[in-house]
Tab-separated table of C-alpha atoms in Angstrom:
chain	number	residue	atom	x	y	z
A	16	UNK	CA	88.802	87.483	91.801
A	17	UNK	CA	88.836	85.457	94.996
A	18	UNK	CA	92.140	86.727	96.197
A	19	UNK	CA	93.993	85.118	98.964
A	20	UNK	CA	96.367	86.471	101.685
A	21	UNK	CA	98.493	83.831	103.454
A	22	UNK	CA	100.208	85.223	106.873
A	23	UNK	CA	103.260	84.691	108.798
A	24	UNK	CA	102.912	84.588	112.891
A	25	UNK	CA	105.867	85.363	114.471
A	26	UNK	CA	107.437	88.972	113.736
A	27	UNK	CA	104.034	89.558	111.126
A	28	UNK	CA	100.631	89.301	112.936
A	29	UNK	CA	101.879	88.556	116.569
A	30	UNK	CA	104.904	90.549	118.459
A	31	UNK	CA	106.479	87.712	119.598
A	32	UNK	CA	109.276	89.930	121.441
A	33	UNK	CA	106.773	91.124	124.299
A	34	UNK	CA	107.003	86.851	125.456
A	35	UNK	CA	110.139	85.833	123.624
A	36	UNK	CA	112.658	87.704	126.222
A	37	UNK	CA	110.567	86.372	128.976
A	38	UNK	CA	109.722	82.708	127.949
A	39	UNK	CA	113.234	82.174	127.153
A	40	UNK	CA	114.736	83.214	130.265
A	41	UNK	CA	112.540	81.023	132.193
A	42	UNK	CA	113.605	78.049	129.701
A	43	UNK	CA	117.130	78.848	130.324
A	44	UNK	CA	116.726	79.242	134.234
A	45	UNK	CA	115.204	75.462	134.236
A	46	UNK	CA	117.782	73.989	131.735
A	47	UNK	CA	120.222	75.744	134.559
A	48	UNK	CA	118.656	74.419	137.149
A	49	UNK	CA	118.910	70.855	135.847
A	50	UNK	CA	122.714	71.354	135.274
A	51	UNK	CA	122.065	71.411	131.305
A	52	UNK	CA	122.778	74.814	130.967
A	53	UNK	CA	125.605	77.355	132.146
A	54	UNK	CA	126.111	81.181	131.196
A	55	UNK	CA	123.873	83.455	129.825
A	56	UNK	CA	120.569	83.082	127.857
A	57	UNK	CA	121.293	83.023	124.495
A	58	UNK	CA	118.286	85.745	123.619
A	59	UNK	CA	120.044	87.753	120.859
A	60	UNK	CA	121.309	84.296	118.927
A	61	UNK	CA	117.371	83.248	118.560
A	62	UNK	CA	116.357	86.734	117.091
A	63	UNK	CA	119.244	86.276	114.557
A	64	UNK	CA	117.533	82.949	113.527
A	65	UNK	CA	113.715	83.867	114.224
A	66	UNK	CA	111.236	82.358	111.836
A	67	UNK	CA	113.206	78.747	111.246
A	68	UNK	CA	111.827	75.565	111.749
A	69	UNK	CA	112.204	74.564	115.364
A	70	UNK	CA	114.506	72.051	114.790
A	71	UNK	CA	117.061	74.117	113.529
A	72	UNK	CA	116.737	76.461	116.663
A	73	UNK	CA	117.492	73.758	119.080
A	74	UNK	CA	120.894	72.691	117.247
A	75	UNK	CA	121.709	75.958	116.980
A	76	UNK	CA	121.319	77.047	120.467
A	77	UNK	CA	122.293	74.094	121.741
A	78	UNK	CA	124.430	72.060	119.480
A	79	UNK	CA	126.340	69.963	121.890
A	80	UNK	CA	123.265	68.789	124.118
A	81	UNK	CA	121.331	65.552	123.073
A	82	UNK	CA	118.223	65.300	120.862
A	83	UNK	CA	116.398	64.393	124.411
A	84	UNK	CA	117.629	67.594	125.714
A	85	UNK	CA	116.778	69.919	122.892
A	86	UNK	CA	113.320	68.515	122.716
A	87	UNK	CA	113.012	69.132	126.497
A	88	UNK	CA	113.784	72.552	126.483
A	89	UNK	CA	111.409	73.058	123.392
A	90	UNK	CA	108.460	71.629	125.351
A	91	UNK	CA	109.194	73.618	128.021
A	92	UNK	CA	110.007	76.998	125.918
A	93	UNK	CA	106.014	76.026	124.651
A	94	UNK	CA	104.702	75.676	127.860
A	95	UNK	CA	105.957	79.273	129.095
A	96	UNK	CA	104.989	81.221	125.592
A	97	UNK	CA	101.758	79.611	126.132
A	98	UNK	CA	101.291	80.260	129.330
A	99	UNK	CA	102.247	83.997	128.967
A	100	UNK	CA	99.910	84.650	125.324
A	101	UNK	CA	97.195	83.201	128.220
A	102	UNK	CA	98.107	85.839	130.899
A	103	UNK	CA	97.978	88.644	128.680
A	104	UNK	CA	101.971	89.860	128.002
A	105	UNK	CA	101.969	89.114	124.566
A	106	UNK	CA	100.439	91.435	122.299
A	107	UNK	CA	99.377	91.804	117.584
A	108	UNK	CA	101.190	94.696	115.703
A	109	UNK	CA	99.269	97.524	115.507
A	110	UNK	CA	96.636	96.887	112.701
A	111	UNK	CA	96.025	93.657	112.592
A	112	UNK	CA	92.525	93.880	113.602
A	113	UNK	CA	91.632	96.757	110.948
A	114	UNK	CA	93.750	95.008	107.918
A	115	UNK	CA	92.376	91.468	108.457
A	116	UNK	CA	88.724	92.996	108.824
A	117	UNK	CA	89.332	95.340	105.529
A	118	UNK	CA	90.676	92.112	103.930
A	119	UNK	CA	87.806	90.152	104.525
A	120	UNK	CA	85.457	92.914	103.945
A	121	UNK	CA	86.572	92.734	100.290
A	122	UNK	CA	85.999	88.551	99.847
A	123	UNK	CA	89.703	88.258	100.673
A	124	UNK	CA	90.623	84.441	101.846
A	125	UNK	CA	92.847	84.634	104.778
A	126	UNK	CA	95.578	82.137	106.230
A	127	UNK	CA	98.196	81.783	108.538
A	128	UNK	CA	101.372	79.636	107.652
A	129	UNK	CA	103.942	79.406	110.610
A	130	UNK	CA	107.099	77.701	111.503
A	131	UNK	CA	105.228	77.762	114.927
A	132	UNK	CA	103.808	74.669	117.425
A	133	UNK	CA	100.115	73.634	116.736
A	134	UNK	CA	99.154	74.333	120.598
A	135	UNK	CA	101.539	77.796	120.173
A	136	UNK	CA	99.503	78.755	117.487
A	137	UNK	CA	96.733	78.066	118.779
A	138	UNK	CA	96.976	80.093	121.857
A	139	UNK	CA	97.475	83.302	119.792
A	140	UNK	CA	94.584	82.925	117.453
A	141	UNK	CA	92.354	81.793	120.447
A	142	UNK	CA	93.506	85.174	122.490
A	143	UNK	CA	92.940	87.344	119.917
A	144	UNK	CA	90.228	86.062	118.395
A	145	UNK	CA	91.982	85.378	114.818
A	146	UNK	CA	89.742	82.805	113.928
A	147	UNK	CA	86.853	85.613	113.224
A	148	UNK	CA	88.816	86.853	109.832
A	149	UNK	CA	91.163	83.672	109.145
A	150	UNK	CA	89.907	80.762	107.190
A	151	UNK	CA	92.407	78.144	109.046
A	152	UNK	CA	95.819	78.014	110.844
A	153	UNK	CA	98.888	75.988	109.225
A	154	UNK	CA	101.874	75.132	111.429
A	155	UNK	CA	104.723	73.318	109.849
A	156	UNK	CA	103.883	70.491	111.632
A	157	UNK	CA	101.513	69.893	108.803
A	158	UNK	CA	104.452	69.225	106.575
A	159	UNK	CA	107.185	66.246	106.633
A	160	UNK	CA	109.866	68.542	105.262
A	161	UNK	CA	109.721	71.402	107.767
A	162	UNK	CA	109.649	73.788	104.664
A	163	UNK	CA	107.545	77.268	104.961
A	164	UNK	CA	107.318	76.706	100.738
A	165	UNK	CA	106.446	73.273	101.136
A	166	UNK	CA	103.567	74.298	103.579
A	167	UNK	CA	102.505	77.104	101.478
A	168	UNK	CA	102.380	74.740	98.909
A	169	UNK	CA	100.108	72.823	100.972
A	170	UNK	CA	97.856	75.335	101.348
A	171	UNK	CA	97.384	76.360	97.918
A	172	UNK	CA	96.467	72.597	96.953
A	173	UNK	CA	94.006	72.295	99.924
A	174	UNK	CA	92.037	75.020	99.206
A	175	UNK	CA	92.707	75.285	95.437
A	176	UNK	CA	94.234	79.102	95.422
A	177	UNK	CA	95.393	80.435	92.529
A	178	UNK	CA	96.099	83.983	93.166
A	179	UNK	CA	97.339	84.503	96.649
A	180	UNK	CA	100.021	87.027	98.445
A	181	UNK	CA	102.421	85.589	100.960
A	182	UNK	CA	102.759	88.271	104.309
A	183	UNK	CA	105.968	87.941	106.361
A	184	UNK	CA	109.214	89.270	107.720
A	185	UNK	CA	112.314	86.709	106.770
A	186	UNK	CA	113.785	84.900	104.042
A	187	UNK	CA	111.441	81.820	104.380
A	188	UNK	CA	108.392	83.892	104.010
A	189	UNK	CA	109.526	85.067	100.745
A	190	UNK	CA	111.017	82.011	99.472
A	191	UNK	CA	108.075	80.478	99.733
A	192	UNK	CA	105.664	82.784	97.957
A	193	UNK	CA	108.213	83.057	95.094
A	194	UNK	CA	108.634	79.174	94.689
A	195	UNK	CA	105.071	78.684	94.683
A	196	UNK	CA	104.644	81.534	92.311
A	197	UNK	CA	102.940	84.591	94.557
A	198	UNK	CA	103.532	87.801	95.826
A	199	UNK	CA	105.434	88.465	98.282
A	200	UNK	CA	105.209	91.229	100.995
A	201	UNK	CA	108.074	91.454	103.687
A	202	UNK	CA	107.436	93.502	107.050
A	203	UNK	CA	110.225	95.359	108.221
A	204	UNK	CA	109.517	94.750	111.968
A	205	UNK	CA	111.402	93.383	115.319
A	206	UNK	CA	113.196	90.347	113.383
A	207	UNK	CA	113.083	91.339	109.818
A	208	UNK	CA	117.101	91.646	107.995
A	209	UNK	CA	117.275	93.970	105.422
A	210	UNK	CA	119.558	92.035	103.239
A	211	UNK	CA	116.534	89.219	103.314
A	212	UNK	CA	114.084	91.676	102.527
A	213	UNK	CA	115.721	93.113	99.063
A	214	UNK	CA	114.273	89.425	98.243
A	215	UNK	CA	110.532	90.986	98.285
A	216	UNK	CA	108.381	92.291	95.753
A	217	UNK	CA	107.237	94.646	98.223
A	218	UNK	CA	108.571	95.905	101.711
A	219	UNK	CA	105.859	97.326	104.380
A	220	UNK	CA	106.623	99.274	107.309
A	221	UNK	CA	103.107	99.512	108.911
A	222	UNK	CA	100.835	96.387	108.060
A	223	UNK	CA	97.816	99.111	106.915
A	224	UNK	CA	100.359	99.124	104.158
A	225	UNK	CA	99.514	95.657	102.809
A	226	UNK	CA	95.969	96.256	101.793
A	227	UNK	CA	97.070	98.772	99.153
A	228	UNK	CA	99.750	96.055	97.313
A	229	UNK	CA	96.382	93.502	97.756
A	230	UNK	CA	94.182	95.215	96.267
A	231	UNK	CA	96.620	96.043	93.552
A	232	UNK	CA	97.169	92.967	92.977
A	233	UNK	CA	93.322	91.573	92.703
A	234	UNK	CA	92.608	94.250	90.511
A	235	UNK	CA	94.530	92.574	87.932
A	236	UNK	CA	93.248	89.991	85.447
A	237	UNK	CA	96.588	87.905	85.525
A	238	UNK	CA	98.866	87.094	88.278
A	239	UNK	CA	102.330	87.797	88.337
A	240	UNK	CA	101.684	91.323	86.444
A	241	UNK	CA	102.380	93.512	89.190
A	242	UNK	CA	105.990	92.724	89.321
């Protein structure tokens, strides 16, 4: 069985804390220093709502500034994470390397499906090299409805995948591999809630972990049997 594994970014494959902290503040200083901004950085508020579409970010953080203004500070939240993946501060959960080479070792098809900026993205996979294990990159950009299950959905049609595992660490992750009819694996790392992650079919606390439910689940003739 050509089993396929589809990843999350943010809070799955890549620590996005070792930038996030950083990036943000520097957002925040400039959005100060343009008089858009006053008080602190509202760091703890965007790890509550890690791993939604950007979008919804912006009006949260910033719900009385215009759209202008929101999209602004996005481009210029992009430019710093980019800019600090480049220089080295960001950094993969341990693993990733040895579970995405053990995956494809066994004719696993790998993806990546993120709420994440194409050029974000992009920057990650090009740093660490992802491209060596993962078949393609999907940011919801590739989607008109912003929806991680609508991009999932995507990527089942566009590479006709039948028997797949969704890996992530919030509610959107797991929505989206039940709604499309897949497994779903939550990581309980930096931004995963526990109450989200009772959703699951399975809960991993070390990504090594994941190769075990995989193979578990393409040992079986008919999908959906492990649950």
């Amino acid at each position: 069985m050509n089993y396929s594994v589809i990843f999350d970014m943010d809070g799955t494959l890549f620590q996005t804390d070792t930038i996030l902290e950083l990036s943000l503040e520097e957002t925040f200083d400039y959005l100060r220093g343009v008089n858009q901004w006053e008080g602190e950085t509202p760091l703890q508020q965007y790890r509550e709502i890690m791993g939604v579409p950007l979008p919804v970010v912006w009006n949260t953080l910033m719900p009385d500034h215009s759209d202008s203004i929101r999209r602004e500070a996005n481009a210029y939240l992009q430019e710093k994470l980019i800019a600090n993946i480049r220089s080295g501060k960001g950094q993969l959960y341990p693993g990733v390397h040895e579970l995405l080479t053990d995956l494809k070792r066994k004719g696993r098809s790998l993806y990546i499906a993120s709420n994440g900026e194409v050029e974000y993205l992009q920057a990650i996979v090009e740093h660490y090299q992802l491209d060596t294990w993962v078949t393609r990159t999907f940011s919801i950009r590739h989607v008109e409805t912003q929806s991680k299950t609508d991009l999932v959905a995507h990527i089942l049609q566009a590479y006709d995948i039948r028997d797949a595992a969704v890996v992530g660490d919030r509610l959107s992750d797991i929505q989206a591999a039940k709604k499309n009819g897949l497994l779903s694996i939550s990581c309980r790392f930096d931004f995963a809630q526990e109450e989200e992650l009772r959703e699951a079919d399975y809960v991993v606390n070390d990504l090594l972990e994941v190769r075990d439910y995989i193979d578990e689940a393409a040992s079986l003739d008919k999908r959906g049997a492990v649950r």
